[in-house]
Amino acid sequence: MPREHQLSMVRNIGIMAHIDAGKTTTTERILFYTGRLHRMGEVHEGSTTMDWMVQERERGITVTSAATTCYWKDHRINIIDTPGHVDFTVEVERSLRVLDGTVAIFCARGGVEPQSETVWRQADRYRIPRIAFVNKMDMTGADYFAVVQGIATKLQARPVPINLPLGAEDTFAGVVDLVTMKAIYYLDELGSSIEEREIPAELQGLCRFQREHLVETAAEFDDVLMEKYVDGQPIPPGRLVAALRRGTLQAALVPVLCGSAYRNRGVQPLLNAVVDFLPSPLDVPAVVGQHPVTGQEEVRVPADDQPLCALAFKIMADPYMGKLTYFRVYSGVLTAGSYIYNASRGVRERVSRILEMHANHRVDIREAMTGDIAATVGLKHTSTGHTMCDERHPLVLEPMAFPQPVISVAMEPRTKADSDRLGNSLATLSDEDPTFTSHVDADSGQVIISGMGELHLEIIVDRLLREFKVEASVGKPQVAYKETLRRNCRAEGRFVRQTGGRGQYGHVEVEFESLPRGSGFEFVDEVSGGTVPKAFFAAVRAGIADAMQTGPLAGYPVVDIRATLVDGSYHPVDSSEVSFRMAGQLALKHAMEGNSLLLEPMMEVEVVVPEDYIGEVLGDLTSRRGEIQGMEGKGKLQVIQGLVPLAAMFGYATDLRSMTQGRGTYTMQFSHCQPTPDPVTKEIIARVTGRTVA
């Protein structure tokens, strides 16, 4: 089938921002002006297209990324609207993995907020070109240039204003386009009636200055433009846009626009900027992967005539259609009814249907071409991060990495039927969300579910009760502590069993080292002289990994250690993989005895309060074992930054409201794990195990 839109006319973009900056409202306006919607929904009414889950509409926030497609100036724009709450940052992570460009939205009053920094760093990691949209210019306290300055100082970026606001707060009427040097006024409530006028006299000096800065910056990316600029010749708008595009694609600058999505002002210039500055699939580097057998590097150029290469980046459970697998096609064409090869798992699967998604609405399409983002039904073995490719040309793309859960709650199903449903439902939710895990506690028999925060688990529990019809009692949130080595050591693991026939013999000596926080588990083999055959190295590693699931202090997982296998012995008849696996387990257990350290998750907390309450809030944070790291004034408000243990932050929202008469707000996100003080460690061990520690 011939391609409807040339690849150069395709834009795969994400909308990312801090919570409540206006991502979903902006996306709703984009869909309206591109003709995809005929009526704009509102977040506060629970009527938006992209926030389609019941939990999203009730809370007025986005908790899952939603995909849609629209058209502007003959360009096809595939959009993913991502959550802004830190608990759902995995949705941003996996969306950015498959996007070519993003629109970062900032609140004109709040500026660069904590989650803005988080998603910006995520985009930096993937070197994704982006443009910035300063939203809510109609709000009291809106300050466009303060936000631009914040992007430069806090995000270490190079913001370049493309337009300027005409007024601010209740006088915000439109924008000045610095490329064409025209003022754009919005004449009706819907923002559909637009008029271009001359720039008001009181703004002409500022606009000339900003235009000079714009041209000077763009000239760095275009030698001809530089000559015209130096010679004082007129700069054609087309040449200026092309130079700015070149700088944006190199991630060397960030075009900045402004508007008010809620008041329907400034969205059309934003759409023009998406088309003008953000990349097509042809503008980004070709994807690189490895051959699953030979390990050699393979490259896939973005073209329909190349072998198929696609990445599954999201799984959704649909009550009517079953498992939906969202994917991005990097090369080749995927046709409904054909087969794909899951190179990550080495299995072949049939693609029964291909769907173009519009939030939770879907349209059957015959094929997905290079650059397309679509979904398919019926893939049983494909999960988030798996590579879908042509079996004759296998390739594995770099897998995704996800953060570990930091908070847990216990669940107890009420009946046997609920227990069966709970197991199936948890498996489905874990498949959807890689940051959500569950297990059965061996001592209590309770089901323990773990996630990224209180809101994350609240949404999971709500879905279990409503969507999956599981009746269960839910306990209070518990912190997901970790254990690690207190000091480096060498330990021996010897597993010997004689039962009359063939016995079991495995013997290893392992050096254990504590690694920096967040390093995970490393295994190194430095055995010399063949004292332990290479065939058993993997078994030793697996045994140590098994033992790391439960630490000796309070049964929490062991993290951040390096195990170096240095010596051992074997028996030519009695040694087996099982015996060396058991020897590995014993080595770690001996190393951890009396040498364990409990780690607790620390949260980066930012509290915004009026000056009148600063003393009480600081005292409260200190009483929660918090470390105050800085304070900054924002008008009549004070912003407090600190590190606080997660265990001390339960119920903080209510306490903060009480201290500040409802005027204080806060955000927090996981920072790192650090050793728990001895008194707290003893208290936790006593609570979890019933054991009193001297």
XYZ file of C-alpha atoms in Angstrom:
694
model
C 0.000 0.000 0.000
C 1.465 3.424 -0.900
C 2.386 5.668 2.015
C -0.143 8.449 2.706
C 2.419 10.732 4.329
C 6.079 10.970 3.457
C 8.350 10.032 6.350
C 9.686 13.582 6.436
C 6.122 14.758 7.206
C 5.746 12.552 10.313
C 6.297 13.829 13.859
C 6.402 11.486 16.877
C 6.161 13.737 19.921
C 5.471 13.517 23.625
C 3.888 16.049 25.958
C 5.778 16.127 29.270
C 5.724 18.346 32.365
C 5.295 18.621 36.113
C 1.869 17.689 37.452
C -0.802 20.355 36.868
C 1.229 22.305 34.289
C -1.502 21.729 31.693
C -0.307 18.803 29.548
C -3.690 17.180 29.040
C -5.459 20.511 28.486
C -2.857 21.460 25.859
C -3.239 18.083 24.131
C -7.027 18.517 24.138
C -6.642 21.905 22.386
C -4.213 20.418 19.861
C -6.770 17.749 18.976
C -9.498 20.387 18.624
C -7.517 22.732 16.341
C -6.315 19.839 14.182
C -9.937 18.733 13.686
C -9.603 15.461 15.619
C -12.145 16.668 18.195
C -15.234 18.810 17.672
C -15.621 19.724 21.339
C -12.909 20.432 23.882
C -13.059 18.562 27.181
C -11.840 19.948 30.507
C -9.725 18.203 33.142
C -11.748 19.626 36.054
C -14.956 18.315 34.472
C -13.473 14.863 33.844
C -14.357 15.144 30.161
C -10.972 15.116 28.412
C -10.215 12.583 25.700
C -6.706 11.635 26.837
C -7.576 11.128 30.539
C -9.980 8.276 29.857
C -9.485 6.092 32.949
C -12.038 6.474 35.762
C -9.202 7.054 38.227
C -7.804 9.885 36.061
C -11.140 11.641 35.681
C -11.943 11.451 39.390
C -8.575 12.848 40.471
C -8.019 15.280 37.594
C -4.538 13.900 36.894
C -2.945 11.690 34.246
C -1.733 8.297 35.497
C -1.066 6.471 32.234
C 0.347 7.640 28.922
C -2.206 7.835 26.106
C -1.466 7.867 22.364
C -3.316 9.622 19.554
C -2.768 10.856 16.003
C -3.720 14.157 14.364
C -2.807 16.180 11.259
C -1.559 19.760 10.889
C -0.370 21.421 7.671
C -0.227 18.061 5.868
C 1.960 16.605 8.632
C 0.989 13.510 10.603
C 1.599 14.065 14.337
C 1.642 11.045 16.642
C 1.261 12.296 20.218
C 1.812 10.588 23.565
C 0.419 12.501 26.561
C 2.437 11.450 29.631
C 1.718 11.704 33.389
C 3.274 14.476 35.466
C 3.177 12.806 38.889
C 6.500 11.330 39.984
C 4.851 8.007 40.945
C 4.189 7.371 37.251
C 7.531 8.505 35.869
C 7.964 5.074 34.228
C 5.254 6.127 31.761
C 7.431 9.072 30.731
C 10.536 6.876 30.558
C 9.107 4.284 28.195
C 7.358 6.900 26.066
C 10.557 8.917 25.605
C 12.276 5.711 24.517
C 10.203 5.624 21.295
C 9.673 9.350 20.625
C 11.662 11.613 18.294
C 10.867 14.936 19.982
C 8.950 16.372 22.927
C 7.029 19.439 24.018
C 7.983 20.379 27.582
C 5.220 22.402 29.243
C 5.930 24.770 32.118
C 3.500 26.667 34.344
C 4.051 30.428 33.906
C 3.645 30.874 37.654
C 5.331 27.721 38.999
C 8.255 27.776 36.539
C 10.671 24.848 36.501
C 9.214 22.503 39.128
C 10.727 19.250 40.493
C 9.101 16.825 38.080
C 9.956 19.214 35.215
C 13.599 18.604 36.086
C 13.079 14.830 36.275
C 11.476 14.500 32.841
C 14.017 16.921 31.356
C 16.858 14.704 32.601
C 15.094 11.690 31.112
C 14.919 13.474 27.740
C 18.602 14.443 28.101
C 19.484 10.773 28.549
C 17.926 9.913 25.193
C 19.183 13.181 23.590
C 15.678 14.052 22.445
C 15.148 17.448 20.771
C 12.472 19.483 22.506
C 10.560 22.734 22.453
C 9.149 24.495 25.525
C 5.653 25.908 25.993
C 5.117 28.303 28.898
C 1.459 27.674 29.720
C -1.021 29.481 31.998
C 0.059 32.987 30.970
C -3.405 34.146 32.117
C -2.762 33.169 35.774
C -1.975 35.615 38.555
C 1.790 35.716 39.026
C 2.604 34.573 35.467
C 6.167 35.547 34.524
C 7.365 34.408 31.092
C 10.961 35.589 31.363
C 11.388 34.088 34.843
C 10.465 30.687 33.382
C 12.885 31.187 30.471
C 15.622 32.037 32.975
C 14.700 28.950 35.042
C 15.080 26.710 31.979
C 18.582 28.111 31.488
C 19.756 27.921 35.119
C 17.951 24.874 36.529
C 17.923 22.681 33.438
C 21.274 23.836 32.002
C 19.566 24.305 28.619
C 19.717 27.098 26.061
C 16.199 28.540 25.749
C 15.468 30.767 22.763
C 12.120 32.635 22.842
C 10.274 32.291 19.531
C 7.349 34.366 20.675
C 6.566 36.837 23.448
C 3.319 37.348 25.401
C 0.971 40.213 24.652
C 0.150 41.128 28.225
C 0.007 38.746 31.191
C -2.458 37.518 33.811
C -5.945 38.906 33.077
C -4.609 41.118 30.221
C -3.052 38.233 28.246
C -4.449 38.643 24.711
C -2.078 36.793 22.384
C 1.549 36.449 21.348
C 4.175 38.212 19.252
C 5.791 35.968 16.612
C 9.476 36.956 16.622
C 10.123 35.140 13.328
C 7.615 37.216 11.333
C 7.569 40.163 13.797
C 3.768 40.189 13.878
C 1.384 40.385 16.836
C -1.204 37.570 16.928
C -4.452 38.433 18.713
C -7.201 35.953 19.640
C -10.628 37.458 19.055
C -13.008 34.780 20.368
C -13.298 32.416 23.323
C -12.534 29.318 21.229
C -9.271 30.770 19.927
C -10.308 30.040 16.332
C -10.608 33.649 15.198
C -7.079 35.071 14.907
C -5.873 38.427 13.626
C -2.322 39.522 12.799
C -1.492 43.129 13.626
C 1.520 45.354 14.024
C 3.403 44.989 17.297
C 2.167 47.515 19.903
C 4.468 50.516 20.288
C 5.238 49.791 23.961
C 6.573 46.317 23.044
C 8.563 47.175 19.924
C 11.836 47.845 21.751
C 11.672 44.549 23.644
C 10.662 42.637 20.523
C 13.535 44.102 18.466
C 15.984 43.130 21.221
C 14.620 39.580 21.455
C 14.536 39.218 17.663
C 18.209 40.258 17.553
C 19.013 37.559 20.107
C 17.000 35.024 18.109
C 18.809 35.768 14.841
C 22.197 35.840 16.544
C 21.581 32.381 18.045
C 20.231 30.904 14.790
C 23.217 32.265 12.834
C 25.503 29.873 14.744
C 23.881 27.020 12.785
C 23.819 28.589 9.304
C 26.855 30.227 7.661
C 24.763 32.062 5.028
C 22.522 33.440 7.756
C 25.605 34.536 9.678
C 26.846 36.490 6.638
C 23.481 38.207 6.217
C 23.383 39.013 9.940
C 26.920 40.479 9.940
C 26.204 42.508 6.768
C 22.936 43.812 8.239
C 20.820 42.288 5.431
C 17.143 41.319 5.948
C 16.720 37.771 7.269
C 14.093 35.685 5.394
C 11.752 33.920 7.895
C 12.236 30.584 6.085
C 16.012 30.764 6.488
C 15.649 31.671 10.156
C 13.286 28.730 10.824
C 15.635 26.307 9.010
C 18.609 27.442 11.118
C 16.625 27.180 14.358
C 15.481 23.708 13.322
C 19.090 22.647 12.801
C 19.999 23.826 16.307
C 16.955 22.128 17.832
C 17.708 18.796 16.148
C 21.211 18.926 17.607
C 19.648 19.507 21.060
C 21.807 22.648 21.168
C 18.886 25.014 21.787
C 15.254 24.951 22.907
C 12.683 27.160 21.132
C 10.320 28.645 23.738
C 6.704 29.649 23.111
C 3.940 30.829 25.433
C 0.181 30.788 25.737
C -2.789 29.696 27.787
C -4.217 26.355 26.705
C -7.214 26.732 29.022
C -8.049 30.129 27.444
C -7.361 28.724 23.932
C -4.492 31.101 23.156
C -1.100 30.232 21.704
C -1.816 26.624 20.715
C -1.714 27.125 16.907
C 1.811 28.663 17.054
C 2.811 25.671 19.191
C 1.556 23.307 16.451
C 3.518 25.305 13.872
C 6.620 24.936 16.044
C 6.118 21.147 16.288
C 6.109 20.972 12.481
C 8.919 23.513 12.004
C 11.403 22.480 14.690
C 10.876 18.917 15.916
C 12.402 15.978 13.991
C 10.873 13.476 11.623
C 12.031 9.827 11.844
C 14.554 10.700 9.106
C 16.174 13.372 11.287
C 17.130 11.091 14.179
C 19.989 8.555 14.167
C 19.199 5.071 12.863
C 18.507 2.552 15.641
C 21.333 0.231 16.631
C 20.932 -3.225 18.151
C 22.693 -6.549 18.458
C 22.250 -9.793 16.580
C 20.803 -12.184 19.194
C 23.149 -15.037 18.181
C 26.412 -13.466 17.038
C 26.245 -10.356 19.244
C 27.353 -8.216 16.310
C 26.063 -4.654 16.034
C 23.193 -4.172 13.578
C 21.787 -0.896 12.211
C 18.266 -0.312 10.902
C 17.805 2.690 8.627
C 14.296 4.270 8.795
C 12.754 3.094 5.514
C 9.779 0.943 4.511
C 11.938 -1.327 2.333
C 14.230 -2.300 5.248
C 13.708 -5.447 7.393
C 11.076 -4.992 10.105
C 12.316 -3.585 13.432
C 9.878 -2.395 16.090
C 9.937 -1.912 19.856
C 7.082 -2.829 22.194
C 7.013 -0.017 24.751
C 3.722 -0.411 26.604
C 1.256 -3.147 27.543
C -2.397 -2.446 28.379
C -5.133 -4.829 29.518
C -8.315 -4.089 27.586
C -11.514 -5.582 29.087
C -12.920 -6.321 25.617
C -9.861 -7.097 23.508
C -7.412 -8.580 25.992
C -3.760 -7.631 25.902
C -2.871 -4.566 23.809
C 0.788 -4.154 22.872
C 1.848 -0.631 21.870
C 4.838 -0.480 19.535
C 6.939 1.914 17.472
C 8.101 0.843 14.003
C 11.712 1.904 13.326
C 12.069 0.218 9.925
C 10.053 -1.939 7.559
C 6.295 -2.517 7.458
C 4.143 -4.637 9.787
C 0.992 -6.081 8.195
C -2.080 -7.415 10.001
C -2.189 -11.207 9.842
C 1.600 -11.533 9.498
C 4.126 -12.965 11.965
C 6.757 -11.174 14.000
C 9.827 -12.597 15.700
C 10.301 -11.545 19.330
C 14.103 -11.462 19.370
C 14.189 -10.666 23.101
C 12.586 -14.016 23.915
C 13.306 -15.981 20.752
C 9.649 -16.734 19.943
C 7.453 -16.230 16.878
C 4.031 -14.612 17.255
C 1.134 -13.762 14.979
C -0.130 -10.195 14.677
C -3.873 -10.693 14.315
C -4.900 -7.011 14.214
C -3.165 -3.614 14.071
C -4.872 -0.639 15.699
C -4.418 3.110 15.416
C -5.053 4.416 18.930
C -6.911 7.552 19.943
C -6.682 7.339 23.770
C -8.971 4.341 24.504
C -10.637 4.451 21.062
C -9.154 2.376 18.266
C -9.421 2.006 14.519
C -8.322 -1.096 12.624
C -5.605 -0.413 10.061
C -4.086 -2.822 7.565
C -0.443 -2.057 8.238
C 1.964 0.007 10.320
C 4.816 1.620 8.396
C 8.188 3.049 9.417
C 7.740 5.840 11.946
C 4.254 4.745 13.008
C 3.139 4.273 16.612
C 0.309 1.743 16.847
C -0.987 -1.190 18.897
C -1.628 -4.851 18.216
C -3.782 -7.551 19.793
C -2.930 -11.110 20.725
C 0.833 -11.120 21.399
C 1.190 -13.517 24.346
C 4.947 -13.454 24.943
C 5.809 -9.828 24.138
C 6.304 -7.407 27.028
C 7.589 -3.890 27.595
C 11.017 -3.384 26.015
C 10.927 -6.425 23.715
C 12.108 -6.138 20.111
C 9.752 -7.201 17.304
C 11.552 -7.963 14.046
C 11.829 -10.037 10.871
C 12.865 -13.599 11.747
C 15.279 -13.659 8.802
C 16.986 -10.500 10.077
C 16.890 -10.777 13.900
C 17.944 -7.847 16.054
C 17.654 -6.980 19.761
C 17.400 -3.293 20.676
C 18.735 -1.994 23.979
C 16.257 -2.973 26.724
C 14.651 -0.431 29.030
C 15.740 0.036 32.646
C 13.130 0.738 35.324
C 13.456 1.958 38.939
C 12.825 -0.367 41.879
C 9.646 0.025 43.991
C 10.008 1.967 47.253
C 6.690 1.356 49.045
C 4.526 -1.690 49.762
C 1.096 -2.623 51.139
C -0.316 -5.973 52.211
C -3.508 -7.375 50.683
C -5.676 -10.234 51.899
C -8.348 -11.593 49.523
C -11.663 -12.258 51.262
C -12.635 -15.523 49.538
C -10.980 -18.343 47.596
C -12.488 -16.958 44.358
C -11.024 -13.525 45.179
C -7.645 -15.154 45.789
C -7.669 -16.740 42.328
C -8.774 -13.466 40.716
C -6.135 -11.531 42.639
C -3.306 -13.706 41.322
C -4.393 -13.289 37.701
C -5.051 -9.569 38.144
C -1.647 -8.898 39.713
C 0.066 -10.729 36.859
C -1.823 -8.538 34.368
C -0.951 -5.311 36.216
C 2.730 -6.313 36.532
C 2.812 -6.914 32.779
C 1.371 -3.423 32.217
C 3.604 -1.616 34.715
C 7.252 -2.733 35.172
C 7.583 -0.652 38.386
C 4.782 -2.606 40.079
C 5.676 -5.928 41.704
C 3.951 -8.425 43.974
C 4.874 -11.483 46.018
C 3.483 -13.671 48.787
C 5.100 -13.179 52.195
C 6.396 -16.587 53.299
C 5.683 -15.950 57.010
C 2.290 -14.205 56.989
C 0.901 -15.622 53.736
C -0.192 -12.086 52.790
C 0.128 -10.774 49.255
C 2.569 -7.830 49.264
C 2.251 -5.331 46.414
C 4.984 -2.747 45.829
C 5.142 0.454 43.780
C 6.654 3.916 43.400
C 4.533 5.858 45.900
C 1.288 6.130 47.858
C -0.687 7.412 44.862
C 0.704 4.650 42.625
C -0.507 1.939 45.019
C -3.791 3.762 45.616
C -4.513 3.631 41.871
C -3.471 -0.048 41.679
C -5.757 -1.003 44.583
C -8.618 1.023 43.101
C -8.231 -0.804 39.773
C -8.150 -4.179 41.527
C -11.402 -3.411 43.322
C -13.271 -1.789 40.414
C -11.825 -3.094 37.189
C -10.824 -6.610 38.220
C -13.623 -7.100 40.807
C -11.289 -8.376 43.532
C -12.603 -8.050 47.085
C -9.661 -7.678 49.452
C -8.562 -6.005 52.671
C -5.688 -3.580 52.254
C -3.112 -2.814 54.935
C -1.226 0.390 55.637
C 1.661 1.360 53.321
C 5.043 -0.114 54.286
C 8.491 1.083 53.262
C 10.462 -1.213 50.950
C 13.702 -1.364 52.922
C 16.850 -3.028 51.556
C 19.835 -4.748 53.142
C 23.505 -4.668 52.205
C 26.979 -5.506 53.521
C 28.341 -3.380 56.331
C 31.959 -4.122 55.339
C 33.840 -6.159 52.746
C 34.631 -9.763 53.625
C 35.539 -13.208 52.338
C 33.157 -16.115 52.949
C 33.065 -19.824 52.282
C 30.118 -21.862 51.105
C 30.354 -25.627 51.416
C 27.432 -27.891 50.510
C 28.009 -31.616 51.134
C 25.338 -34.318 51.198
C 25.818 -38.087 51.256
C 22.715 -40.233 50.900
C 24.124 -43.651 50.108
C 24.154 -43.255 46.344
C 25.517 -40.319 44.400
C 26.058 -37.383 46.775
C 26.166 -33.605 46.411
C 29.368 -31.596 46.693
C 29.891 -27.903 46.059
C 32.532 -25.674 47.630
C 33.255 -22.007 46.876
C 35.180 -19.130 48.403
C 33.810 -15.702 47.534
C 34.976 -12.168 48.248
C 32.051 -9.826 48.859
C 32.314 -6.045 48.457
C 29.811 -3.305 49.164
C 29.059 -1.160 46.100
C 27.821 2.452 45.857
C 24.094 2.871 46.377
C 22.026 1.977 43.315
C 24.738 -0.225 41.742
C 22.781 -3.488 42.003
C 24.538 -6.881 41.905
C 27.787 -7.744 40.144
C 29.377 -11.177 39.806
C 33.032 -11.679 38.857
C 34.929 -14.946 38.436
C 38.661 -14.921 39.203
C 39.207 -18.623 39.819
C 42.598 -19.880 38.751
C 43.807 -23.442 38.317
C 40.388 -24.894 37.579
C 39.449 -25.341 41.262
C 35.878 -24.565 40.203
C 34.960 -25.613 36.637
C 33.591 -22.843 34.408
C 30.433 -24.888 33.889
C 29.450 -24.109 37.509
C 30.095 -20.322 37.488
C 26.524 -19.545 36.422
C 25.161 -21.807 39.170
C 27.218 -20.000 41.834
C 25.966 -16.650 40.556
C 22.366 -17.898 40.571
C 22.771 -19.204 44.132
C 24.049 -15.848 45.394
C 21.202 -14.068 43.545
C 18.706 -16.456 45.215
C 20.096 -15.690 48.669
C 19.877 -11.944 47.948
C 16.088 -12.154 47.883
C 15.964 -12.358 51.693
C 18.449 -10.623 53.990
C 19.275 -11.830 57.523
C 18.267 -8.682 59.438
C 14.564 -8.421 58.614
C 14.067 -10.429 55.434
C 14.449 -7.493 53.025
C 16.245 -7.931 49.655
C 20.035 -7.554 49.605
C 21.381 -4.951 47.152
C 24.559 -3.230 45.981
C 27.147 -5.978 46.353
C 29.898 -7.414 44.180
C 30.651 -11.130 44.542
C 34.050 -12.315 43.262
C 34.476 -16.075 43.039
C 38.134 -16.644 43.949
C 38.494 -20.296 44.945
C 36.752 -23.548 45.778
C 36.825 -27.235 45.034
C 34.732 -29.859 43.301
C 34.189 -33.591 43.116
C 34.318 -35.240 39.677
C 31.205 -37.339 40.433
C 29.203 -35.610 43.179
C 29.466 -31.994 41.989
C 26.505 -30.581 40.074
C 24.881 -27.259 39.266
C 22.479 -27.751 42.175
C 25.285 -28.285 44.689
C 27.216 -25.205 43.533
C 24.018 -23.141 43.550
C 23.499 -24.137 47.190
C 27.158 -23.362 47.948
C 26.669 -19.844 46.499
C 23.645 -19.320 48.762
C 25.569 -20.443 51.833
C 28.516 -18.155 51.007
C 26.318 -15.060 51.000
C 24.491 -16.105 54.170
C 27.813 -16.550 55.993
C 29.065 -13.178 54.658
C 25.941 -11.362 55.885
C 25.867 -12.890 59.394
C 26.606 -10.057 61.808
C 27.677 -7.940 58.838
C 24.367 -6.528 57.581
C 23.205 -2.978 57.162
C 19.595 -1.845 56.703
C 18.976 0.759 53.974
C 15.959 3.051 53.751
C 14.682 5.036 50.761
C 15.319 8.783 50.962
C 13.024 11.195 49.165
C 13.841 14.571 47.615
C 11.112 16.764 49.083
C 10.206 20.274 47.915
C 7.739 22.180 50.096
C 6.214 25.491 48.984
C 4.749 27.537 51.867
C 3.915 31.160 52.702
C 6.641 32.905 54.723
C 4.430 33.021 57.856
C 4.635 29.247 58.313
C 8.292 28.672 57.470
C 9.466 28.028 61.057
C 6.819 25.446 61.865
C 7.341 23.580 58.558
C 11.138 23.511 58.996
C 10.775 22.204 62.550
C 8.376 19.494 61.389
C 10.715 18.325 58.598
C 13.624 18.162 61.065
C 11.512 16.084 63.462
C 10.970 13.627 60.590
C 14.772 13.092 60.361
C 14.884 15.409 57.354
C 18.020 17.151 56.084
C 17.258 20.684 54.871
C 19.332 21.306 51.749
C 18.240 24.755 50.695
C 15.612 27.485 50.664
C 14.608 29.872 47.926
C 12.156 32.755 47.813
C 9.454 32.942 45.131
C 7.566 36.153 45.719
C 5.754 35.788 49.056
C 6.383 32.051 49.092
C 9.357 30.067 50.343
C 10.532 26.869 48.634
C 12.216 24.398 50.990
C 14.328 21.561 49.552
C 15.285 18.619 51.697
C 16.001 14.902 51.968
C 13.552 13.002 54.183
C 13.171 9.249 54.830
C 10.120 7.846 53.060
C 9.044 6.183 56.326
C 8.544 9.630 57.861
C 6.482 11.039 54.985
C 3.272 8.988 55.303
C 0.351 11.323 55.943
C 2.472 14.414 55.347
C -0.096 15.984 53.012
C -2.644 16.195 55.852
C -0.082 17.463 58.364
C 1.158 20.151 55.963
C -2.378 21.367 55.305
C -2.948 21.628 59.064
C 0.285 23.578 59.653
C -0.327 26.057 56.811
C -4.138 26.377 56.869
C -4.293 24.547 53.554
C -1.867 26.923 51.794
C 1.229 24.689 51.668
C 2.002 22.216 48.888
C 4.754 19.655 48.420
C 6.191 17.207 45.932
C 8.604 14.362 46.505
C 10.524 11.830 44.462
C 12.884 8.970 45.242
C 16.520 10.033 45.561
C 18.598 7.125 46.893
C 18.883 4.584 49.703
C 21.046 5.288 52.725
C 21.830 3.421 55.973
C 19.115 3.507 58.602
C 20.208 4.825 62.046
C 20.788 2.043 64.609
C 17.793 2.892 66.867
C 15.479 2.860 63.851
C 17.038 -0.390 62.594
C 16.358 -2.083 65.945
C 12.773 -0.829 65.919
C 12.192 -2.160 62.382
C 13.714 -5.574 63.163
C 11.562 -5.865 66.288
C 8.415 -4.884 64.379
C 9.023 -7.173 61.400
C 10.517 -10.250 63.088
C 9.447 -9.911 66.726
C 13.133 -10.235 67.619
C 14.638 -7.827 70.173
C 18.068 -6.537 69.216
C 20.488 -5.453 71.942
